[in-house]
Amino acid sequence: MSLSVEQCDILLDILEKSNVRTHTLEALTNDIHKKFDSADYFKVGSCIVMLLQYDMLPEIDQRLAAITLLYELFRGEPLGNTPFASVFIHLLYPPEQHSNVGAPKLEYPGQLPKLTPAEKHFVTQLISDVSKDALLKKTALHIISSDVPSSPNADFSAVRLSLAEKQSEWPKTCKSAIPVILSLPDKTANNATEELNRNLVKQLATGENAPVSRVYKPEFVTLAPPLLNCQDELVWLNPTTPKEHLVCYDTTMCIPDIAGYEARQLMNKAYKAALSIPQQQQLLGELEKDPKLVYHVGLTPSKLPELVENNPLIAIEVLLKLMQSKQITEYFNVLVNMEMSLHSMEVVNRLTTTVDLPTEFVHLYISNCISTCETIKDRYMQNRLVRLVCVFLQSLIRNKIINVQELFIEVQAFCIEFSRIREAAALFRLLKQLESGELGLLSSPTLENKTKLEG
Amino acid sequence: MTEKDQDKGPDIISDQEKDLALNALTELKKKNYLSCLQNINKLETNRPNDFKVLHNKVVVEYFKSDLRKTEQFQKNLTSVCNQFKIKVDKLEEIDYCIAQFNQAVILYHQKQYTASQRIMDRVYKFIEPMEDNLAKQVSLLAIELQLCLKQPDKALTLISYLENNLIYGGSLPLKGLDKNGKDKKLPLPSPKPISEEIQKKLLKYKIRCYLLNHSISIAAKELKILLKDKSNIDALFMASNLEYLKGNISESLNILSKIPEDCLNYNDHGELSKIMYYNNMGILHHTLGKPNLACYHFQKALKEDIIFTQSLQKKGRWRDIYNSINFLKSFYCFSSISLDDKHLYSIGGSKYHELMYNLGVSLLYAGRAAQAFECLIVCVRRYHRNSRLWLRIAECCIKVHKESNEVDFDLKKKQRELIVEVVGSKNDQKVVLVDSMSKDKKYSVDSQSYAVPVPSLEFASLCLRNAKLLLPADAADIPPVPLFLVPGVTPAAPPPSPSLAPSSPSCAKEIQMLKNSILVASSYVGLCLGDYIIALRHANELLEQEQISNVHKLLGHLYSAECLVLLDKIPEALEHLNPENIKDITFEFSGLENSDSNEVKTNPPPKWFPTNVASVQAVMQYNIAVCKTIRGQFDQASGILKQIWQLRTPDCQVPAHIIMLVIYIELQLGHAETARSLLRQYAFPHRISG
């Protein structure tokens, strides 16, 4: 955001005493527009402001030329929109005017020089809405030496107001910045230098991150947080005996599974057709004899629907035996999702009366039943199924296996939809009785019902 | 599943085949792998489509190679499985379990615990019908896997199942299932005696679980039984671990140093006691607050680990440069090369990542944050779901950025920095003042992606985001896995399971501390990067936590205040800077009396600057002065600053920023001469002297 050394030289050449003396302000302005790209105007302006702030231009006409250039950089734009508008306001209305402190001489950071009446008059003309052609045709020195007319100051209150408004929107932290450059004259030296110190300017105003573009703002102390201090983080190593886990040889190779063979054959038949009574008894008997046999009869979750459809009694017994198995949820999963039928309902009904089934399972099954009834096309089949579901639900409710409250709306809607069917109407009446508390089934709170259905 | 499979019956196996199978088994038990293989080969010609025969052939070939040709074995096993169209996610046939189990064993040794666990989930469903010996092996691997995955509670369930299975033959009815039998006492089947060997084995697993979940008193009780045998190396290591957890560091050191150094080696045991010894030594020193000594031990352990891995590399070109971290990093790249020619059980013998984790944390504590970063970055590739590890990496970045807060209180050094440059001479002399005293703020202007793993604040902000996302949630927050699948609806992917692996799981209090640390670090990083809206959000979230240590509360208020000032809300900022907000700077949660006998005490002594409340109060007061200054209340501000300056003692250190703020206030008041003389007084002598 600062000029390069070469650019700085060009600017200082323009502002050089001899140059200012011999050229009109208009010529200087044209020069600056010619030698700098509009993208660099802000940098040029910043440098000029610095020259003014630190009183680095030895001659008063140089100062005037600098002010003129600062204004002319953004010629044509309304003053309020230019980045250096506040500089001109400050020049015309220096802060001392506001404060009534008199005694010690106050010096503010980045303070601009106090102008002579002639300069002030010129600046007023410069920034007011009048033609400046005549004004700029003069040299700076000419202007300074000319008389100051006693005309009243032009009114800039509109500009000042808009600037103040704009600034009031800035966060206070932005407005708190001061330049980092500070004059600190060496007390031992006494005679002031009269020349423009080009080196000094270049050191302050050129290069990456030049002092002129840096500011100091009051800053917080930001403490960095402590390291997390926690328990048992580092990895303690104990022996783990990896040698314990080796690959296994299948010792059952070529050892026939005689015990399971008969049962397996019967099961294979049971998937395809109903078994005869003696066959059923034989199979159930063998399963009863050896509690582990059930795992060896070749039943898998995918075969369960066939078994349920053909031999629901066997399916019930087998599932009861598999209750402890790690696979039981998979069997439930198949059961709840299989096509609804008399047999599957019978199996579920029997299971609910014998063991505690997961509530989620029972609810899902009921929902599936209801939606099957609603979607079935065949009117005869539909009637049949609805009656079945109603009887099934009544049995569940009367046996306190489900808590109706949790399914109340769904079941009630079902009853109303199929109110033409006698069983549905009966179920509806049961629901109403429950609701009014006639049957006393609803007295216990929901949670308790869930865990302890038998009361 | 084809019709043919279902019809296979006992009649198909001839007596001759039975004999061959029996011979093969006998030879196998005698470890005559060659003749065992001959028998199986003969069987194969008779029964080319028998899965068990083909499977066993592959297994025996592997045994014959002394369990060294692992890659070949894996290939063969996969091809057998493919031949029979066995897919692990559709495993329905018990006969195929063993092949899947063997796959899982290999994956376990290759440290692919999650993959192995996925297979074991399926295989374990068949545990009831499984042949006894296989069931035992499956159970043991399942237990070990849960331990590897740092799930001690799951492991304990598996252990008790295995125990019941061994004692009662698995016919013990589960409670609560049978409605009618609920009220009756079920007669237990007569218990079978378990061999002492397996009893010890189970005990060891149990103690490992207790050590992991910090059940210190039960662990101590169980460990006594094992310690009856004074030469039980495993028990000694665990005893040392227990004492460490209890905070008896010297006792732990004592036990550890009694363990013979070379009692376990790779060839015979698949693990090396030396590495464990050095590693655990390192941990003990870390806990004692000696991180440099800890690093030394971890590096020694790493050296052993590398020597071992290297000794198995025929073309290992790596030699002497052990202490260089860069070398360790390059080692990481080649540690995943061909696994052939190692015993199966020593494939996973390297503890490289665990050691790197420990070394990284110790280096961080030792103040060597850049090196720590290198180590932890290696770890995070393996343990990328570890929230705390991400936080540690972010902490490395923060430490690289700002080593300690001491710099903020170093008056001498900061005085020297007041004037950056003196330009010109004599009457023209200008000074360039410092534009910011603290180096915390670093507004990023680079176009470089944040994701480049270098220890920068930008990278830290990403790490902290990961850390926050991966915070192990409370158990209640995890949605229960649905029991039943609705057809046509693919179940949602299981929630990511963040864990603190390789470390032990932590209790809720520790997780809360971790969360607070993540929030405070996020706020700091946000503030430094100029993301003060995000920083404020994190600071507010931190202050909303029910459990919070006073030091975090302090920082939460400080950060909030700074963010609010930047958001031009100075009155709100001043509320946060109320000195009433801070009473002490303890690291523990306030108001919690902990008298739990299971409490773990392994944290190293906390280290943070400033060390006393007075200095902290000075910082708060200073920040109040900044707020007032920005508001233009210069008189009040300079009053506060004077007060701070007067309270300055060697104990109560004050922020070094004070001088610059005083100069600023003088300048703003128009007292340029006062400011100049202050500068001459504080900054100039230093510039002249050097």
PDB file of N, CA, C and O in Angstrom, chain A residues 107 172 176 180 182-184 219 222-224 228-229 231-233 235 238 241 244-245 248 250 252 261 292 295 330 337 356, chain B residues 52 56 102 109 128 201 204-205 214 271 357-358 365 392 395 402 405 431 433 437 441 503 559 562 568 602-603 622 664 670 676:
ATOM      1  N   GLU A 107      -0.339  18.805  21.002  1.00  0.00           N
ATOM      2  CA  GLU A 107       0.063  18.280  19.696  1.00  0.00           C
ATOM      3  C   GLU A 107      -0.525  16.889  19.559  1.00  0.00           C
ATOM      4  O   GLU A 107      -0.251  16.002  20.365  1.00  0.00           O
ATOM      5  N   LYS A 172     -15.549   1.657  16.839  1.00  0.00           N
ATOM      6  CA  LYS A 172     -14.632   2.534  17.566  1.00  0.00           C
ATOM      7  C   LYS A 172     -13.189   2.085  17.427  1.00  0.00           C
ATOM      8  O   LYS A 172     -12.272   2.911  17.425  1.00  0.00           O
ATOM      9  N   SER A 176      -9.707   4.330  16.440  1.00  0.00           N
ATOM     10  CA  SER A 176      -8.753   4.563  17.518  1.00  0.00           C
ATOM     11  C   SER A 176      -7.299   4.527  17.044  1.00  0.00           C
ATOM     12  O   SER A 176      -6.389   4.709  17.835  1.00  0.00           O
ATOM     13  N   VAL A 180       2.149   5.335  13.312  1.00  0.00           N
ATOM     14  CA  VAL A 180       3.256   4.877  14.146  1.00  0.00           C
ATOM     15  C   VAL A 180       4.472   5.807  14.060  1.00  0.00           C
ATOM     16  O   VAL A 180       5.426   5.636  14.796  1.00  0.00           O
ATOM     17  N   LEU A 182       6.529   9.070  14.669  1.00  0.00           N
ATOM     18  CA  LEU A 182       6.498  10.145  15.658  1.00  0.00           C
ATOM     19  C   LEU A 182       7.794  10.928  15.537  1.00  0.00           C
ATOM     20  O   LEU A 182       8.882  10.351  15.475  1.00  0.00           O
ATOM     21  N   SER A 183       7.677  12.266  15.522  1.00  0.00           N
ATOM     22  CA  SER A 183       8.891  13.084  15.518  1.00  0.00           C
ATOM     23  C   SER A 183       9.526  13.012  16.890  1.00  0.00           C
ATOM     24  O   SER A 183       8.847  13.203  17.894  1.00  0.00           O
ATOM     25  N   LEU A 184      10.778  12.708  16.912  1.00  0.00           N
ATOM     26  CA  LEU A 184      11.480  12.650  18.186  1.00  0.00           C
ATOM     27  C   LEU A 184      12.833  13.323  17.977  1.00  0.00           C
ATOM     28  O   LEU A 184      13.859  12.660  17.834  1.00  0.00           O
ATOM     29  N   GLU A 219      -4.376  -2.304  22.069  1.00  0.00           N
ATOM     30  CA  GLU A 219      -4.580  -3.739  21.818  1.00  0.00           C
ATOM     31  C   GLU A 219      -4.764  -4.514  23.113  1.00  0.00           C
ATOM     32  O   GLU A 219      -4.172  -4.205  24.133  1.00  0.00           O
ATOM     33  N   THR A 222      -3.999 -10.999  24.693  1.00  0.00           N
ATOM     34  CA  THR A 222      -4.716 -12.241  24.411  1.00  0.00           C
ATOM     35  C   THR A 222      -3.874 -13.397  24.932  1.00  0.00           C
ATOM     36  O   THR A 222      -2.842 -13.710  24.350  1.00  0.00           O
ATOM     37  N   LEU A 223      -4.309 -13.972  26.021  1.00  0.00           N
ATOM     38  CA  LEU A 223      -3.544 -15.094  26.575  1.00  0.00           C
ATOM     39  C   LEU A 223      -3.875 -16.369  25.799  1.00  0.00           C
ATOM     40  O   LEU A 223      -5.038 -16.641  25.507  1.00  0.00           O
ATOM     41  N   ALA A 224      -2.841 -17.123  25.462  1.00  0.00           N
ATOM     42  CA  ALA A 224      -3.076 -18.415  24.802  1.00  0.00           C
ATOM     43  C   ALA A 224      -3.552 -19.408  25.854  1.00  0.00           C
ATOM     44  O   ALA A 224      -3.164 -19.320  27.019  1.00  0.00           O
ATOM     45  N   LEU A 228      -4.432 -29.069  27.201  1.00  0.00           N
ATOM     46  CA  LEU A 228      -5.383 -29.972  27.856  1.00  0.00           C
ATOM     47  C   LEU A 228      -4.607 -30.864  28.810  1.00  0.00           C
ATOM     48  O   LEU A 228      -3.575 -31.426  28.462  1.00  0.00           O
ATOM     49  N   ASN A 229      -5.113 -30.940  30.031  1.00  0.00           N
ATOM     50  CA  ASN A 229      -4.433 -31.753  31.025  1.00  0.00           C
ATOM     51  C   ASN A 229      -5.384 -32.870  31.406  1.00  0.00           C
ATOM     52  O   ASN A 229      -6.337 -32.650  32.143  1.00  0.00           O
ATOM     53  N   GLN A 231      -6.492 -37.272  31.968  1.00  0.00           N
ATOM     54  CA  GLN A 231      -6.099 -38.531  32.591  1.00  0.00           C
ATOM     55  C   GLN A 231      -5.889 -39.630  31.558  1.00  0.00           C
ATOM     56  O   GLN A 231      -6.636 -39.726  30.605  1.00  0.00           O
ATOM     57  N   ASP A 232      -4.903 -40.474  31.853  1.00  0.00           N
ATOM     58  CA  ASP A 232      -4.697 -41.715  31.114  1.00  0.00           C
ATOM     59  C   ASP A 232      -4.757 -41.500  29.601  1.00  0.00           C
ATOM     60  O   ASP A 232      -5.480 -42.193  28.907  1.00  0.00           O
ATOM     61  N   GLU A 233      -4.004 -40.535  29.126  1.00  0.00           N
ATOM     62  CA  GLU A 233      -4.015 -40.295  27.686  1.00  0.00           C
ATOM     63  C   GLU A 233      -2.962 -41.139  26.972  1.00  0.00           C
ATOM     64  O   GLU A 233      -3.235 -41.756  25.953  1.00  0.00           O
ATOM     65  N   VAL A 235      -0.533 -44.036  25.775  1.00  0.00           N
ATOM     66  CA  VAL A 235      -0.922 -45.444  25.591  1.00  0.00           C
ATOM     67  C   VAL A 235       0.024 -46.352  26.354  1.00  0.00           C
ATOM     68  O   VAL A 235       1.188 -46.504  25.986  1.00  0.00           O
ATOM     69  N   ASN A 238       0.640 -53.209  27.507  1.00  0.00           N
ATOM     70  CA  ASN A 238       0.663 -54.462  28.250  1.00  0.00           C
ATOM     71  C   ASN A 238       0.792 -55.592  27.243  1.00  0.00           C
ATOM     72  O   ASN A 238       0.392 -55.432  26.092  1.00  0.00           O
ATOM     73  N   THR A 241      -0.368 -61.060  23.992  1.00  0.00           N
ATOM     74  CA  THR A 241      -0.303 -62.444  23.516  1.00  0.00           C
ATOM     75  C   THR A 241      -0.975 -62.634  22.156  1.00  0.00           C
ATOM     76  O   THR A 241      -1.971 -63.352  22.043  1.00  0.00           O
ATOM     77  N   GLU A 244      -2.025 -66.094  20.613  1.00  0.00           N
ATOM     78  CA  GLU A 244      -3.208 -66.841  20.997  1.00  0.00           C
ATOM     79  C   GLU A 244      -4.209 -66.940  19.845  1.00  0.00           C
ATOM     80  O   GLU A 244      -5.035 -67.830  19.809  1.00  0.00           O
ATOM     81  N   HIS A 245      -4.127 -65.987  18.923  1.00  0.00           N
ATOM     82  CA  HIS A 245      -5.147 -65.941  17.881  1.00  0.00           C
ATOM     83  C   HIS A 245      -4.575 -66.423  16.552  1.00  0.00           C
ATOM     84  O   HIS A 245      -4.006 -65.661  15.803  1.00  0.00           O
ATOM     85  N   CYS A 248      -7.702 -71.433  12.287  1.00  0.00           N
ATOM     86  CA  CYS A 248      -8.246 -72.695  12.780  1.00  0.00           C
ATOM     87  C   CYS A 248      -8.452 -73.708  11.651  1.00  0.00           C
ATOM     88  O   CYS A 248      -8.771 -73.355  10.519  1.00  0.00           O
ATOM     89  N   ASP A 250     -10.614 -76.958  10.411  1.00  0.00           N
ATOM     90  CA  ASP A 250     -11.985 -77.417  10.622  1.00  0.00           C
ATOM     91  C   ASP A 250     -11.976 -78.897  11.009  1.00  0.00           C
ATOM     92  O   ASP A 250     -11.775 -79.765  10.173  1.00  0.00           O
ATOM     93  N   THR A 252     -14.370 -80.683  11.885  1.00  0.00           N
ATOM     94  CA  THR A 252     -15.586 -81.429  11.537  1.00  0.00           C
ATOM     95  C   THR A 252     -15.542 -81.955  10.109  1.00  0.00           C
ATOM     96  O   THR A 252     -16.538 -82.468   9.602  1.00  0.00           O
ATOM     97  N   TYR A 261     -29.230 -85.424  10.879  1.00  0.00           N
ATOM     98  CA  TYR A 261     -29.601 -85.769   9.507  1.00  0.00           C
ATOM     99  C   TYR A 261     -31.106 -85.953   9.340  1.00  0.00           C
ATOM    100  O   TYR A 261     -31.714 -85.349   8.459  1.00  0.00           O
ATOM    101  N   LYS A 292     -29.342 -78.157  21.251  1.00  0.00           N
ATOM    102  CA  LYS A 292     -28.495 -77.513  20.250  1.00  0.00           C
ATOM    103  C   LYS A 292     -28.845 -77.932  18.822  1.00  0.00           C
ATOM    104  O   LYS A 292     -28.338 -77.360  17.863  1.00  0.00           O
ATOM    105  N   TYR A 295     -29.896 -75.629  15.856  1.00  0.00           N
ATOM    106  CA  TYR A 295     -28.923 -74.882  15.051  1.00  0.00           C
ATOM    107  C   TYR A 295     -28.415 -75.690  13.864  1.00  0.00           C
ATOM    108  O   TYR A 295     -27.773 -75.164  12.985  1.00  0.00           O
ATOM    109  N   GLU A 330     -32.692 -61.410  13.500  1.00  0.00           N
ATOM    110  CA  GLU A 330     -32.817 -61.567  12.057  1.00  0.00           C
ATOM    111  C   GLU A 330     -34.073 -62.363  11.698  1.00  0.00           C
ATOM    112  O   GLU A 330     -34.752 -62.067  10.717  1.00  0.00           O
ATOM    113  N   ASN A 337     -41.552 -58.732   8.230  1.00  0.00           N
ATOM    114  CA  ASN A 337     -41.630 -58.208   6.872  1.00  0.00           C
ATOM    115  C   ASN A 337     -42.220 -59.201   5.866  1.00  0.00           C
ATOM    116  O   ASN A 337     -42.370 -58.870   4.702  1.00  0.00           O
ATOM    117  N   ASP A 356     -41.701 -62.577  25.969  1.00  0.00           N
ATOM    118  CA  ASP A 356     -41.712 -61.124  25.813  1.00  0.00           C
ATOM    119  C   ASP A 356     -41.053 -60.778  24.488  1.00  0.00           C
ATOM    120  O   ASP A 356     -39.855 -60.949  24.328  1.00  0.00           O
TER     121      ASP A 356
ATOM    122  N   LYS B  52     -15.109 -78.088   3.200  1.00  0.00           N
ATOM    123  CA  LYS B  52     -14.259 -78.250   4.383  1.00  0.00           C
ATOM    124  C   LYS B  52     -12.884 -78.788   4.013  1.00  0.00           C
ATOM    125  O   LYS B  52     -11.874 -78.383   4.596  1.00  0.00           O
ATOM    126  N   ASN B  56      -9.484 -76.775   4.636  1.00  0.00           N
ATOM    127  CA  ASN B  56      -8.427 -77.298   5.494  1.00  0.00           C
ATOM    128  C   ASN B  56      -7.106 -77.410   4.750  1.00  0.00           C
ATOM    129  O   ASN B  56      -6.043 -77.230   5.326  1.00  0.00           O
ATOM    130  N   ASN B 102     -11.170 -67.283   9.929  1.00  0.00           N
ATOM    131  CA  ASN B 102      -9.747 -67.232   9.588  1.00  0.00           C
ATOM    132  C   ASN B 102      -9.374 -65.929   8.883  1.00  0.00           C
ATOM    133  O   ASN B 102      -8.307 -65.373   9.114  1.00  0.00           O
ATOM    134  N   HIS B 109      -4.397 -59.539  12.858  1.00  0.00           N
ATOM    135  CA  HIS B 109      -2.942 -59.410  12.953  1.00  0.00           C
ATOM    136  C   HIS B 109      -2.425 -58.276  12.071  1.00  0.00           C
ATOM    137  O   HIS B 109      -1.391 -57.692  12.354  1.00  0.00           O
ATOM    138  N   GLU B 128     -23.522 -70.235  19.135  1.00  0.00           N
ATOM    139  CA  GLU B 128     -24.183 -71.325  19.858  1.00  0.00           C
ATOM    140  C   GLU B 128     -23.977 -72.677  19.177  1.00  0.00           C
ATOM    141  O   GLU B 128     -23.568 -73.632  19.830  1.00  0.00           O
ATOM    142  N   LYS B 201      -6.412 -67.139  31.538  1.00  0.00           N
ATOM    143  CA  LYS B 201      -6.510 -66.365  30.306  1.00  0.00           C
ATOM    144  C   LYS B 201      -7.677 -65.378  30.409  1.00  0.00           C
ATOM    145  O   LYS B 201      -7.544 -64.187  30.102  1.00  0.00           O
ATOM    146  N   LYS B 204      -7.024 -62.572  32.769  1.00  0.00           N
ATOM    147  CA  LYS B 204      -6.141 -61.563  32.181  1.00  0.00           C
ATOM    148  C   LYS B 204      -6.947 -60.611  31.288  1.00  0.00           C
ATOM    149  O   LYS B 204      -6.772 -59.380  31.352  1.00  0.00           O
ATOM    150  N   TYR B 205      -7.825 -61.190  30.502  1.00  0.00           N
ATOM    151  CA  TYR B 205      -8.666 -60.336  29.651  1.00  0.00           C
ATOM    152  C   TYR B 205      -9.517 -59.402  30.497  1.00  0.00           C
ATOM    153  O   TYR B 205      -9.677 -58.223  30.198  1.00  0.00           O
ATOM    154  N   HIS B 214     -11.041 -48.209  33.807  1.00  0.00           N
ATOM    155  CA  HIS B 214     -10.681 -47.572  35.075  1.00  0.00           C
ATOM    156  C   HIS B 214     -11.466 -48.101  36.267  1.00  0.00           C
ATOM    157  O   HIS B 214     -11.761 -47.369  37.196  1.00  0.00           O
ATOM    158  N   GLU B 271       5.629 -60.199  20.378  1.00  0.00           N
ATOM    159  CA  GLU B 271       5.707 -58.838  20.926  1.00  0.00           C
ATOM    160  C   GLU B 271       6.977 -58.738  21.761  1.00  0.00           C
ATOM    161  O   GLU B 271       7.542 -59.740  22.180  1.00  0.00           O
ATOM    162  N   TYR B 357       2.342 -41.520  19.094  1.00  0.00           N
ATOM    163  CA  TYR B 357       1.355 -40.715  19.817  1.00  0.00           C
ATOM    164  C   TYR B 357       1.946 -40.243  21.141  1.00  0.00           C
ATOM    165  O   TYR B 357       1.921 -39.054  21.462  1.00  0.00           O
ATOM    166  N   ASN B 358       2.496 -41.218  21.881  1.00  0.00           N
ATOM    167  CA  ASN B 358       3.069 -40.866  23.181  1.00  0.00           C
ATOM    168  C   ASN B 358       4.190 -39.851  23.028  1.00  0.00           C
ATOM    169  O   ASN B 358       4.265 -38.868  23.764  1.00  0.00           O
ATOM    170  N   TYR B 365       4.459 -31.303  25.495  1.00  0.00           N
ATOM    171  CA  TYR B 365       4.641 -30.852  26.876  1.00  0.00           C
ATOM    172  C   TYR B 365       6.048 -30.330  27.104  1.00  0.00           C
ATOM    173  O   TYR B 365       6.268 -29.474  27.957  1.00  0.00           O
ATOM    174  N   ARG B 392      -4.825 -32.081  20.080  1.00  0.00           N
ATOM    175  CA  ARG B 392      -3.385 -32.031  20.354  1.00  0.00           C
ATOM    176  C   ARG B 392      -2.645 -31.390  19.179  1.00  0.00           C
ATOM    177  O   ARG B 392      -1.716 -30.607  19.363  1.00  0.00           O
ATOM    178  N   GLU B 395      -3.141 -27.866  19.289  1.00  0.00           N
ATOM    179  CA  GLU B 395      -2.327 -27.280  20.356  1.00  0.00           C
ATOM    180  C   GLU B 395      -0.882 -27.092  19.911  1.00  0.00           C
ATOM    181  O   GLU B 395      -0.244 -26.104  20.261  1.00  0.00           O
ATOM    182  N   LYS B 402       2.602 -19.366  19.455  1.00  0.00           N
ATOM    183  CA  LYS B 402       2.915 -18.631  20.685  1.00  0.00           C
ATOM    184  C   LYS B 402       3.350 -19.633  21.731  1.00  0.00           C
ATOM    185  O   LYS B 402       2.538 -20.383  22.264  1.00  0.00           O
ATOM    186  N   ASN B 405       2.748 -17.592  27.308  1.00  0.00           N
ATOM    187  CA  ASN B 405       2.234 -16.246  27.562  1.00  0.00           C
ATOM    188  C   ASN B 405       3.256 -15.368  28.258  1.00  0.00           C
ATOM    189  O   ASN B 405       3.032 -14.177  28.441  1.00  0.00           O
ATOM    190  N   VAL B 431      10.814   8.515  14.838  1.00  0.00           N
ATOM    191  CA  VAL B 431      10.837   7.112  15.270  1.00  0.00           C
ATOM    192  C   VAL B 431       9.579   6.419  14.740  1.00  0.00           C
ATOM    193  O   VAL B 431       8.530   7.047  14.605  1.00  0.00           O
ATOM    194  N   LEU B 433       7.034   3.684  15.728  1.00  0.00           N
ATOM    195  CA  LEU B 433       6.598   2.913  16.892  1.00  0.00           C
ATOM    196  C   LEU B 433       6.121   1.532  16.450  1.00  0.00           C
ATOM    197  O   LEU B 433       5.773   1.307  15.284  1.00  0.00           O
ATOM    198  N   MET B 437       2.054  -4.841  19.827  1.00  0.00           N
ATOM    199  CA  MET B 437       2.988  -5.394  20.810  1.00  0.00           C
ATOM    200  C   MET B 437       2.918  -6.909  20.832  1.00  0.00           C
ATOM    201  O   MET B 437       3.916  -7.588  20.964  1.00  0.00           O
ATOM    202  N   LYS B 441      -2.018 -11.873  16.783  1.00  0.00           N
ATOM    203  CA  LYS B 441      -2.902 -11.719  15.633  1.00  0.00           C
ATOM    204  C   LYS B 441      -2.133 -11.937  14.342  1.00  0.00           C
ATOM    205  O   LYS B 441      -1.053 -11.393  14.158  1.00  0.00           O
ATOM    206  N   SER B 503      -5.839 -44.364  22.942  1.00  0.00           N
ATOM    207  CA  SER B 503      -5.905 -44.233  24.393  1.00  0.00           C
ATOM    208  C   SER B 503      -7.125 -44.964  24.937  1.00  0.00           C
ATOM    209  O   SER B 503      -8.008 -45.352  24.183  1.00  0.00           O
ATOM    210  N   TYR B 559     -11.709 -13.692  25.961  1.00  0.00           N
ATOM    211  CA  TYR B 559     -11.886 -13.782  24.512  1.00  0.00           C
ATOM    212  C   TYR B 559     -13.200 -13.116  24.097  1.00  0.00           C
ATOM    213  O   TYR B 559     -13.253 -12.401  23.098  1.00  0.00           O
ATOM    214  N   GLU B 562     -12.804  -9.406  24.027  1.00  0.00           N
ATOM    215  CA  GLU B 562     -12.028  -8.903  22.890  1.00  0.00           C
ATOM    216  C   GLU B 562     -12.867  -8.950  21.614  1.00  0.00           C
ATOM    217  O   GLU B 562     -12.855  -7.998  20.819  1.00  0.00           O
ATOM    218  N   ASP B 568     -17.594  -3.798  18.152  1.00  0.00           N
ATOM    219  CA  ASP B 568     -18.042  -2.481  18.572  1.00  0.00           C
ATOM    220  C   ASP B 568     -19.149  -2.557  19.620  1.00  0.00           C
ATOM    221  O   ASP B 568     -20.083  -1.766  19.622  1.00  0.00           O
ATOM    222  N   THR B 602      -3.330 -39.574  36.669  1.00  0.00           N
ATOM    223  CA  THR B 602      -2.165 -39.769  35.809  1.00  0.00           C
ATOM    224  C   THR B 602      -1.776 -38.505  35.075  1.00  0.00           C
ATOM    225  O   THR B 602      -0.933 -38.560  34.189  1.00  0.00           O
ATOM    226  N   ASN B 603      -2.420 -37.382  35.401  1.00  0.00           N
ATOM    227  CA  ASN B 603      -2.082 -36.204  34.600  1.00  0.00           C
ATOM    228  C   ASN B 603      -0.777 -35.581  35.079  1.00  0.00           C
ATOM    229  O   ASN B 603      -0.502 -35.535  36.267  1.00  0.00           O
ATOM    230  N   TYR B 622      -5.990  -4.370  32.604  1.00  0.00           N
ATOM    231  CA  TYR B 622      -5.382  -3.762  31.430  1.00  0.00           C
ATOM    232  C   TYR B 622      -6.381  -3.749  30.275  1.00  0.00           C
ATOM    233  O   TYR B 622      -6.554  -2.737  29.583  1.00  0.00           O
ATOM    234  N   TYR B 664       0.253   5.909  24.081  1.00  0.00           N
ATOM    235  CA  TYR B 664      -0.864   6.173  23.172  1.00  0.00           C
ATOM    236  C   TYR B 664      -1.809   7.199  23.777  1.00  0.00           C
ATOM    237  O   TYR B 664      -2.221   8.157  23.130  1.00  0.00           O
ATOM    238  N   GLY B 670      -2.846  14.835  23.324  1.00  0.00           N
ATOM    239  CA  GLY B 670      -2.101  15.970  22.798  1.00  0.00           C
ATOM    240  C   GLY B 670      -0.830  16.258  23.577  1.00  0.00           C
ATOM    241  O   GLY B 670      -0.148  17.239  23.319  1.00  0.00           O
ATOM    242  N   ARG B 676       7.049  11.643  24.281  1.00  0.00           N
ATOM    243  CA  ARG B 676       8.447  11.592  23.842  1.00  0.00           C
ATOM    244  C   ARG B 676       9.368  11.289  25.009  1.00  0.00           C
ATOM    245  O   ARG B 676      10.279  10.469  24.890  1.00  0.00           O
TER     246      ARG B 676
END
